[in-house]
PDB file of C-alpha atoms in Angstrom:
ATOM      1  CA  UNK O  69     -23.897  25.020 -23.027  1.00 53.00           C
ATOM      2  CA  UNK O  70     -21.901  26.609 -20.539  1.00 49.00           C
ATOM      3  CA  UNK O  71     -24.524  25.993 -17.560  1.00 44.00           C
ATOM      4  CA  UNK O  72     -24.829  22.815 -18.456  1.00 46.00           C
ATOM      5  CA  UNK O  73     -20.950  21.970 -18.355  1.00 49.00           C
ATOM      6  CA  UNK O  74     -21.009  23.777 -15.186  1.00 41.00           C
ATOM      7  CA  UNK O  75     -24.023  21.333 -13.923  1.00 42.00           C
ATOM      8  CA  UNK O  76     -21.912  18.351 -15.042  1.00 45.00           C
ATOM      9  CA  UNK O  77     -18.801  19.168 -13.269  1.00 46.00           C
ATOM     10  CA  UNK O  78     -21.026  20.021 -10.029  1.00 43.00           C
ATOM     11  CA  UNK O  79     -22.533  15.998 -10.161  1.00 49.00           C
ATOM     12  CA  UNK O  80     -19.471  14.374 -11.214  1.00 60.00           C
ATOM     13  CA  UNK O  81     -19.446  12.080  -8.493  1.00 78.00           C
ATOM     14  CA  UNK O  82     -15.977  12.109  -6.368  1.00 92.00           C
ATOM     15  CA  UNK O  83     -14.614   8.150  -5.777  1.00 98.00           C
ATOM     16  CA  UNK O  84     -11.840   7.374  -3.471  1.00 98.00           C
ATOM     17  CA  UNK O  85      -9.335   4.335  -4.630  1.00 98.00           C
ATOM     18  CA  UNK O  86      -7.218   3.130  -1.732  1.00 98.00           C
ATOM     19  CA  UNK O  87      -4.276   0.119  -2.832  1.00 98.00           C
ATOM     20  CA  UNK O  88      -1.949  -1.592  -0.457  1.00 98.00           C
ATOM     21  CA  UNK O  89       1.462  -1.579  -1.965  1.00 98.00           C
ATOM     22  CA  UNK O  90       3.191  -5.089  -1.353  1.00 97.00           C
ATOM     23  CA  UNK O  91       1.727  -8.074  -3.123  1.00 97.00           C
ATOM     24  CA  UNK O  92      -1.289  -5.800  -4.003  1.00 98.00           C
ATOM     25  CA  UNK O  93       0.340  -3.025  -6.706  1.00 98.00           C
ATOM     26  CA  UNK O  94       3.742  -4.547  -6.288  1.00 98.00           C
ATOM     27  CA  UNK O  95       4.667  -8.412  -7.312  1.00 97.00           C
ATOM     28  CA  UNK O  96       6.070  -9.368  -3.956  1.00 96.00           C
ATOM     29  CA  UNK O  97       7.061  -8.122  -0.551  1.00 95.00           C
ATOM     30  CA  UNK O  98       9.550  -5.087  -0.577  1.00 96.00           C
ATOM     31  CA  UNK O  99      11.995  -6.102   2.638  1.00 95.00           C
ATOM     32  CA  UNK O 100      11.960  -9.191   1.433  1.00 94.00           C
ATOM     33  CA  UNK O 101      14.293  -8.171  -1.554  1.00 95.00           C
ATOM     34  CA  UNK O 102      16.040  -5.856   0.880  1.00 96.00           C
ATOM     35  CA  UNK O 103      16.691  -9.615   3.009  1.00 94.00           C
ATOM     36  CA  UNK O 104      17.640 -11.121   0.103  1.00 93.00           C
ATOM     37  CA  UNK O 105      20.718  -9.157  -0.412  1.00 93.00           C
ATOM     38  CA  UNK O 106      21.885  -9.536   3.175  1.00 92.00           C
ATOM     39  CA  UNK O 107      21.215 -13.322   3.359  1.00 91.00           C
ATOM     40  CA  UNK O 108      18.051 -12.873   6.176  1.00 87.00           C
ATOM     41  CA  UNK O 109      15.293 -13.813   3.460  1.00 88.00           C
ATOM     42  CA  UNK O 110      13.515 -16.984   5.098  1.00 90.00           C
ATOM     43  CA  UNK O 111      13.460 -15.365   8.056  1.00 90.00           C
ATOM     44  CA  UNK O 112      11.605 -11.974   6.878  1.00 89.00           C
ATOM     45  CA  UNK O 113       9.424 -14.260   5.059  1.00 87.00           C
ATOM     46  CA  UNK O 114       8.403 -16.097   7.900  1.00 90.00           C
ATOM     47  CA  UNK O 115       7.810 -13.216   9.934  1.00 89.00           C
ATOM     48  CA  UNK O 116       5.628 -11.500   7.007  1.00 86.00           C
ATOM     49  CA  UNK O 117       3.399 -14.389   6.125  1.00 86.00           C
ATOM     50  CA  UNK O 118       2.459 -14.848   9.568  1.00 89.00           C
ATOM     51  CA  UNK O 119       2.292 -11.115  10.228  1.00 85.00           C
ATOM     52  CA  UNK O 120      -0.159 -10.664   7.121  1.00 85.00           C
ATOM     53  CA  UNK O 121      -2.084 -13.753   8.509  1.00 84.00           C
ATOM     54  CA  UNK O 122      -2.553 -11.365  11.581  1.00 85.00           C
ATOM     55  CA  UNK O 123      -0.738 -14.024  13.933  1.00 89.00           C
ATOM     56  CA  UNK O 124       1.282 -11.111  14.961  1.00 85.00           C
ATOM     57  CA  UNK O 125       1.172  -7.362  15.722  1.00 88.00           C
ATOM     58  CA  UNK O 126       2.128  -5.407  12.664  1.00 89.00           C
ATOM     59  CA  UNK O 127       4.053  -3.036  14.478  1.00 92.00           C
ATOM     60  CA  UNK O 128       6.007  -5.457  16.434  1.00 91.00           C
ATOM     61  CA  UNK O 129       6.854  -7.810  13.603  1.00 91.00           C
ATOM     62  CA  UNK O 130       7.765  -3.983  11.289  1.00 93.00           C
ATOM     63  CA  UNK O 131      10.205  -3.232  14.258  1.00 93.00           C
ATOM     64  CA  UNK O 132      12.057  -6.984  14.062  1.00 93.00           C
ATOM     65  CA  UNK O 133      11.595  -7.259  10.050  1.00 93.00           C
ATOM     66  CA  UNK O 134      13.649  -4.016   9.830  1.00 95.00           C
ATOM     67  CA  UNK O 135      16.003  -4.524  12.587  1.00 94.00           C
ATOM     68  CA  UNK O 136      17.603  -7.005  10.214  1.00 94.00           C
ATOM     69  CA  UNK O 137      18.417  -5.170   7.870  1.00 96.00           C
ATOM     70  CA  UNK O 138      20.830  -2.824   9.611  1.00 96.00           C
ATOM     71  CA  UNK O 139      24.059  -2.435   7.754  1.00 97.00           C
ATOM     72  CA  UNK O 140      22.286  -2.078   3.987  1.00 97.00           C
ATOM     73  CA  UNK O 141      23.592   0.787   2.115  1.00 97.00           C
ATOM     74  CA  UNK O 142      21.069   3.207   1.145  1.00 97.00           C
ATOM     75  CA  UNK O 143      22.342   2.905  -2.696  1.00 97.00           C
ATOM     76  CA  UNK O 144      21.064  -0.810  -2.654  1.00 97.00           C
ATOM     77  CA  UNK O 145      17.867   0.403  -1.529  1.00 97.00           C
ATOM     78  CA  UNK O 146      17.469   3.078  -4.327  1.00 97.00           C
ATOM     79  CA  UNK O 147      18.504   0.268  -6.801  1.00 97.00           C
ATOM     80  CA  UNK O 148      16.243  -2.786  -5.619  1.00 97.00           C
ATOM     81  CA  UNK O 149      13.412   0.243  -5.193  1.00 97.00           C
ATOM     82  CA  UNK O 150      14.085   0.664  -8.512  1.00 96.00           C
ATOM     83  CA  UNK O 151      13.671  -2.495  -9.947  1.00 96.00           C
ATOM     84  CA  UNK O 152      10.902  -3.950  -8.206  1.00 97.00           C
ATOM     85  CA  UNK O 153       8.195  -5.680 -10.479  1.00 97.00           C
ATOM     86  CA  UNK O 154       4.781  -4.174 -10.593  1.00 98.00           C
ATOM     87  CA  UNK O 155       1.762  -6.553 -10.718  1.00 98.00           C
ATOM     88  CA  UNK O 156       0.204  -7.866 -13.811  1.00 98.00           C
ATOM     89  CA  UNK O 157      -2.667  -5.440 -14.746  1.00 97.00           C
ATOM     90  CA  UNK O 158      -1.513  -2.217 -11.929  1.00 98.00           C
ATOM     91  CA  UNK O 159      -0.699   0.359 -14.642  1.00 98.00           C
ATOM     92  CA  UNK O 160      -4.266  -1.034 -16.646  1.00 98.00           C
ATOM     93  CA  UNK O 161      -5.995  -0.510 -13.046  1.00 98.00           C
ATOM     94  CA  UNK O 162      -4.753   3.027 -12.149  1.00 98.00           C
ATOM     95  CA  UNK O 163      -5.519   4.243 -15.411  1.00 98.00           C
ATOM     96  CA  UNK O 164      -9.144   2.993 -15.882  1.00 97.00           C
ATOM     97  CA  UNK O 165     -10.130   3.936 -12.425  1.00 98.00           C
ATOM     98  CA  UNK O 166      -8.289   7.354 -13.037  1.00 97.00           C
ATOM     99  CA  UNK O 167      -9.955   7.688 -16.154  1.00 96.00           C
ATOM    100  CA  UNK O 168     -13.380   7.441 -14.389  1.00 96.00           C
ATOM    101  CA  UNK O 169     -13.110   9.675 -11.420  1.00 96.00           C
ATOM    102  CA  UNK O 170     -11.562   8.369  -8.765  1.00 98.00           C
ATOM    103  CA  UNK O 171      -8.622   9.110  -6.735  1.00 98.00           C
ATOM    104  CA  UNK O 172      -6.256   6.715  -6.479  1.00 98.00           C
ATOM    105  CA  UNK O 173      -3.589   6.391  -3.567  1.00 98.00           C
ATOM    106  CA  UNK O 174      -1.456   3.823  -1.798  1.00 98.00           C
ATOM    107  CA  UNK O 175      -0.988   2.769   1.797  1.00 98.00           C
ATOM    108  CA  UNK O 176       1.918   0.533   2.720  1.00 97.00           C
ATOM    109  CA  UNK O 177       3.035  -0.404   5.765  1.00 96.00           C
ATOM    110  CA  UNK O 178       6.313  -0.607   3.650  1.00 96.00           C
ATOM    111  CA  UNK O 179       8.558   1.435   2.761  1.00 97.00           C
ATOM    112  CA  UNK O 180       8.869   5.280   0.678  1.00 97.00           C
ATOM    113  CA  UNK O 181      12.008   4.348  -0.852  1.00 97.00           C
ATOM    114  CA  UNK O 182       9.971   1.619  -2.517  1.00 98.00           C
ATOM    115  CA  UNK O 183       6.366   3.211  -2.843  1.00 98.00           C
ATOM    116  CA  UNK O 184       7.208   6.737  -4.106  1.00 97.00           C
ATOM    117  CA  UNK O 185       9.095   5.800  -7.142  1.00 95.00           C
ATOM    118  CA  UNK O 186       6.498   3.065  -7.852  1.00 97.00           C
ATOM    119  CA  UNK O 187       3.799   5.344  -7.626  1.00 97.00           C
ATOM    120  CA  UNK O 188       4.845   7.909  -9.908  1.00 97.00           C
ATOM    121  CA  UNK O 189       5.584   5.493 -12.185  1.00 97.00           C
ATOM    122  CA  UNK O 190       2.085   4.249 -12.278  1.00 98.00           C
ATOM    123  CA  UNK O 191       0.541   7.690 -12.114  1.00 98.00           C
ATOM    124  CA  UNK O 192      -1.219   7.108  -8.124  1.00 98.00           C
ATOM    125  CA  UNK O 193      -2.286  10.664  -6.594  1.00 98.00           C
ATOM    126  CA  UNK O 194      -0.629   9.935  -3.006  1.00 97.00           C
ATOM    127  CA  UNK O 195       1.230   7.575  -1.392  1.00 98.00           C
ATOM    128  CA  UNK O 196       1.599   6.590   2.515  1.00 98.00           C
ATOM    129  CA  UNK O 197       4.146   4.861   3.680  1.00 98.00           C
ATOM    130  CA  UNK O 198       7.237   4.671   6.184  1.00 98.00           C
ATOM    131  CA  UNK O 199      11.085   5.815   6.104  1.00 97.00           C
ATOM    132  CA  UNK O 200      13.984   3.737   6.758  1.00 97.00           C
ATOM    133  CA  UNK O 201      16.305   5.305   9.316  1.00 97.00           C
ATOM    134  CA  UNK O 202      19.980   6.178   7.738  1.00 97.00           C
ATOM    135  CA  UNK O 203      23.460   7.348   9.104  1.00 97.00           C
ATOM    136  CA  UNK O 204      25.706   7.352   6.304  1.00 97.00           C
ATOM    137  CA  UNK O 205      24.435   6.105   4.001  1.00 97.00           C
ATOM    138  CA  UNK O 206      24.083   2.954   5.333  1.00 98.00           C
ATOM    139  CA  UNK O 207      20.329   1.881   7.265  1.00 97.00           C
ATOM    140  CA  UNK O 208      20.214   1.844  10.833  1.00 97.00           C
ATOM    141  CA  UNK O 209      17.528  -0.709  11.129  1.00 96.00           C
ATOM    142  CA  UNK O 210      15.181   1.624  12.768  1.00 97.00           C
ATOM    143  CA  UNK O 211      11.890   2.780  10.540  1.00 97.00           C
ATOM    144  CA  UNK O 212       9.358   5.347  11.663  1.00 97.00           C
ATOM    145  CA  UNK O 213       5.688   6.757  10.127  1.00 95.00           C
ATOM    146  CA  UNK O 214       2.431   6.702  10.345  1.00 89.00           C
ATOM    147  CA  UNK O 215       1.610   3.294   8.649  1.00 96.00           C
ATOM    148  CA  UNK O 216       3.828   1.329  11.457  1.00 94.00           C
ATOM    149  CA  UNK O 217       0.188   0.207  13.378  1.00 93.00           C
ATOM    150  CA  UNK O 218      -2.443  -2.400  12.690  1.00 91.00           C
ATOM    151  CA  UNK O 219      -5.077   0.154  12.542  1.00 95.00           C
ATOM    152  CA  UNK O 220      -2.863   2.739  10.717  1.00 97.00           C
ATOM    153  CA  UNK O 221      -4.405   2.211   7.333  1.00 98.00           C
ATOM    154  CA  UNK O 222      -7.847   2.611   8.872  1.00 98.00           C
ATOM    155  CA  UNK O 223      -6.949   5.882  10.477  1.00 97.00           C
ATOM    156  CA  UNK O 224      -5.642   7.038   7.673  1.00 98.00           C
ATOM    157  CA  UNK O 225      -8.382   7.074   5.123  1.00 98.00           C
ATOM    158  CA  UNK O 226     -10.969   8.497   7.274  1.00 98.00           C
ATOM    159  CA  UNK O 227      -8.930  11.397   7.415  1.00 98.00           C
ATOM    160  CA  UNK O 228      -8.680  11.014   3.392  1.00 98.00           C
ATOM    161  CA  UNK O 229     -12.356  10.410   3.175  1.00 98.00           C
ATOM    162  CA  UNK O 230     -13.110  14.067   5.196  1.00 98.00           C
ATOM    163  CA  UNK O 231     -10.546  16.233   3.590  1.00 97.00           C
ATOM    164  CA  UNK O 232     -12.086  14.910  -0.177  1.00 97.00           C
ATOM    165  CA  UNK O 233     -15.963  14.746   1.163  1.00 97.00           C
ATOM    166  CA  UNK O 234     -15.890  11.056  -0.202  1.00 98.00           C
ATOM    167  CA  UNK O 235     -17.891   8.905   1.842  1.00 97.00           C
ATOM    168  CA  UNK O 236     -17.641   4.976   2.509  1.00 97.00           C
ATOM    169  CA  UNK O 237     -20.332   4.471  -0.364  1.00 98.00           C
ATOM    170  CA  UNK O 238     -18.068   6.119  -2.608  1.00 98.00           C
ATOM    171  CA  UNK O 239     -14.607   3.926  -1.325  1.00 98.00           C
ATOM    172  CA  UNK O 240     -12.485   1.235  -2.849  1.00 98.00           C
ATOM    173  CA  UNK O 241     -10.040  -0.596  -1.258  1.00 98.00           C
ATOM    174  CA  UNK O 242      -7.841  -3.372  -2.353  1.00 98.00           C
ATOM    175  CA  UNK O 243      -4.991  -5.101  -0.155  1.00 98.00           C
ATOM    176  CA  UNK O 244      -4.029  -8.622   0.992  1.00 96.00           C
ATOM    177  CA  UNK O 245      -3.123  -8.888   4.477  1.00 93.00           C
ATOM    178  CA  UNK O 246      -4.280  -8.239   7.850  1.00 92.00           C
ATOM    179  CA  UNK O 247      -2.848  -4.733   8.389  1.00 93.00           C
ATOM    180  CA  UNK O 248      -5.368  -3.831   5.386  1.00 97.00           C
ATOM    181  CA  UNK O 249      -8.421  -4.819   7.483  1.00 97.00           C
ATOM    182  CA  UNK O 250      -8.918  -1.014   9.525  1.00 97.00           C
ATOM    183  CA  UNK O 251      -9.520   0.281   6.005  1.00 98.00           C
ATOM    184  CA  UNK O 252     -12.276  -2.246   4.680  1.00 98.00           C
ATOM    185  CA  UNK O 253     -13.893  -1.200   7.893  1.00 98.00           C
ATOM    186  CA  UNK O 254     -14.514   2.096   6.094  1.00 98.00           C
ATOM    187  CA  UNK O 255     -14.841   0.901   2.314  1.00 98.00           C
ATOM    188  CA  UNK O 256     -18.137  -0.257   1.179  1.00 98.00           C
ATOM    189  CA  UNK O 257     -16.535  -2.198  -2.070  1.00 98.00           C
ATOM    190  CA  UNK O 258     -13.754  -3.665  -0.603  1.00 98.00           C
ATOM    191  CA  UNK O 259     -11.178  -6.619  -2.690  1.00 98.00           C
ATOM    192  CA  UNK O 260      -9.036  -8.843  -1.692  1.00 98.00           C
ATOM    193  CA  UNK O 261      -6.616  -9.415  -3.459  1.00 98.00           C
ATOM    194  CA  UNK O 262      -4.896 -12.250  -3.782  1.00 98.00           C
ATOM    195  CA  UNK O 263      -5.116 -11.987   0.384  1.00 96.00           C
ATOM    196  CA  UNK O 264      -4.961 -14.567   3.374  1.00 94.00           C
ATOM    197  CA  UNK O 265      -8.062 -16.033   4.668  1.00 94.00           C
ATOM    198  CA  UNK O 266      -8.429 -13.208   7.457  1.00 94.00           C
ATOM    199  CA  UNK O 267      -9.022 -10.517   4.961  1.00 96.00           C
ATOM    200  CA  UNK O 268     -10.984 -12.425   2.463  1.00 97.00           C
ATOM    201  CA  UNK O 269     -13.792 -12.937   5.316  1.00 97.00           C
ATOM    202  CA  UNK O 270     -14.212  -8.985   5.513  1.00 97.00           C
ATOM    203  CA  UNK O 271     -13.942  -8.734   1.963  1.00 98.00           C
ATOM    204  CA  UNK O 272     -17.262  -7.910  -0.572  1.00 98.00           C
ATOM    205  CA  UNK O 273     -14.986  -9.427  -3.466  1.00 98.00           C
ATOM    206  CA  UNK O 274     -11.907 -11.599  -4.034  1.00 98.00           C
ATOM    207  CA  UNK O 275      -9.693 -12.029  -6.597  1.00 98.00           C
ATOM    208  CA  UNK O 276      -7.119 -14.947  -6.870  1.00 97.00           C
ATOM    209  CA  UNK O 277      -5.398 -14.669  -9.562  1.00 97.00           C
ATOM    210  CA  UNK O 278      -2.396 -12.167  -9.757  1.00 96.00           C
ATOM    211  CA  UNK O 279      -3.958  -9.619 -12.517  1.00 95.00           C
TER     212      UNK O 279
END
């Protein structure tokens, strides 16, 4: 009995579960709640939709996004962080996936303020994401990491995929915009979710409804 537990645990097979954060796990686009409150909302909109439509450089549109929101105290953060509403079905997801094997983790070219307290609230293994700058208490509009770039995401789970011996066969991915593309490049079941038309081309399954 013991040799064959043993055996079992040996051929469990390892599965990697990789989620964007905004719009994907999260009901809506974290700095555009942070806009909100300073009065800048249709114009971080603008520059996300066209930035997840891959019209723009990630990186470039990150840098002007956050620029606007210099002067936000870091106590508003904490509290819209706080309150931001997880998609329909993310806590059934996590759990079912969990429950079968996989690791599950989140990349977001958003923000930590917003993606670790989500995250632990859905039970994910890992999340990636960037800081907003402070002095003060109050945000700079500066923002630094490692998911800043358009091929950030893609970067990053190869690294993923060596440290856990996971291959591509083996990988999950589910986003919605064009910063999410580098990682279907390395996902053999890949989902779009809810996504723009550049993402649902490289996609091997979409879903359209928000569940």
């Amino acid at each position: 009995i013991i040799l064959s537990k043993l055996c079992i645990e040996v051929y469990v097979m390892k599965r990697l579960a990789v989620f964007d954060f905004d719009s994907t796990l999260m009901d809506g686009e974290t700095i555009d709640f942070f806009a909100e409150e300073l009065g800048f909302k249709d114009q971080v909109v603008s520059i996300t939709d066209r930035a997840m439509a891959g019209e723009l450089d990630f990186y470039a549109s990150l840098v002007e996004r956050v620029s606007l929101l210099k002067g936000l105290p870091q106590t508003k953060v904490e509290e819209i962080c706080s309150n931001l509403p997880m998609m329909n079905g993310a806590f059934e997801v996590v759990k079912g996936l969990k429950e079968q094997g996989y690791t599950v983790v989140c990349f977001s070219g958003g923000f930590r303020d917003a993606t670790k307290q989500a995250c632990e609230k859905l039970g994910i293994d890992a999340d990636f994401s960037n800081f907003l700058h402070s002095e003060n208490g109050i945000l700079t509009g500066a923002v630094g990491g490692e998911m800043m770039y358009s091929d950030a995401k893609g970067d990053m789970i190869t690294r993923l995929q060596a440290l856990l011996n996971i291959g591509r066969e083996n990988t999950l991915v589910v986003g919605d915009g064009a910063n999410d593309l580098s990682m279907f490049k390395h996902a053999d079941t890949r989902v779009a979710f809810c996504a723009k038309p550049i993402l649902k081309e490289a996609a091997t399954h979409c879903v359209d409804v928000k569940d």
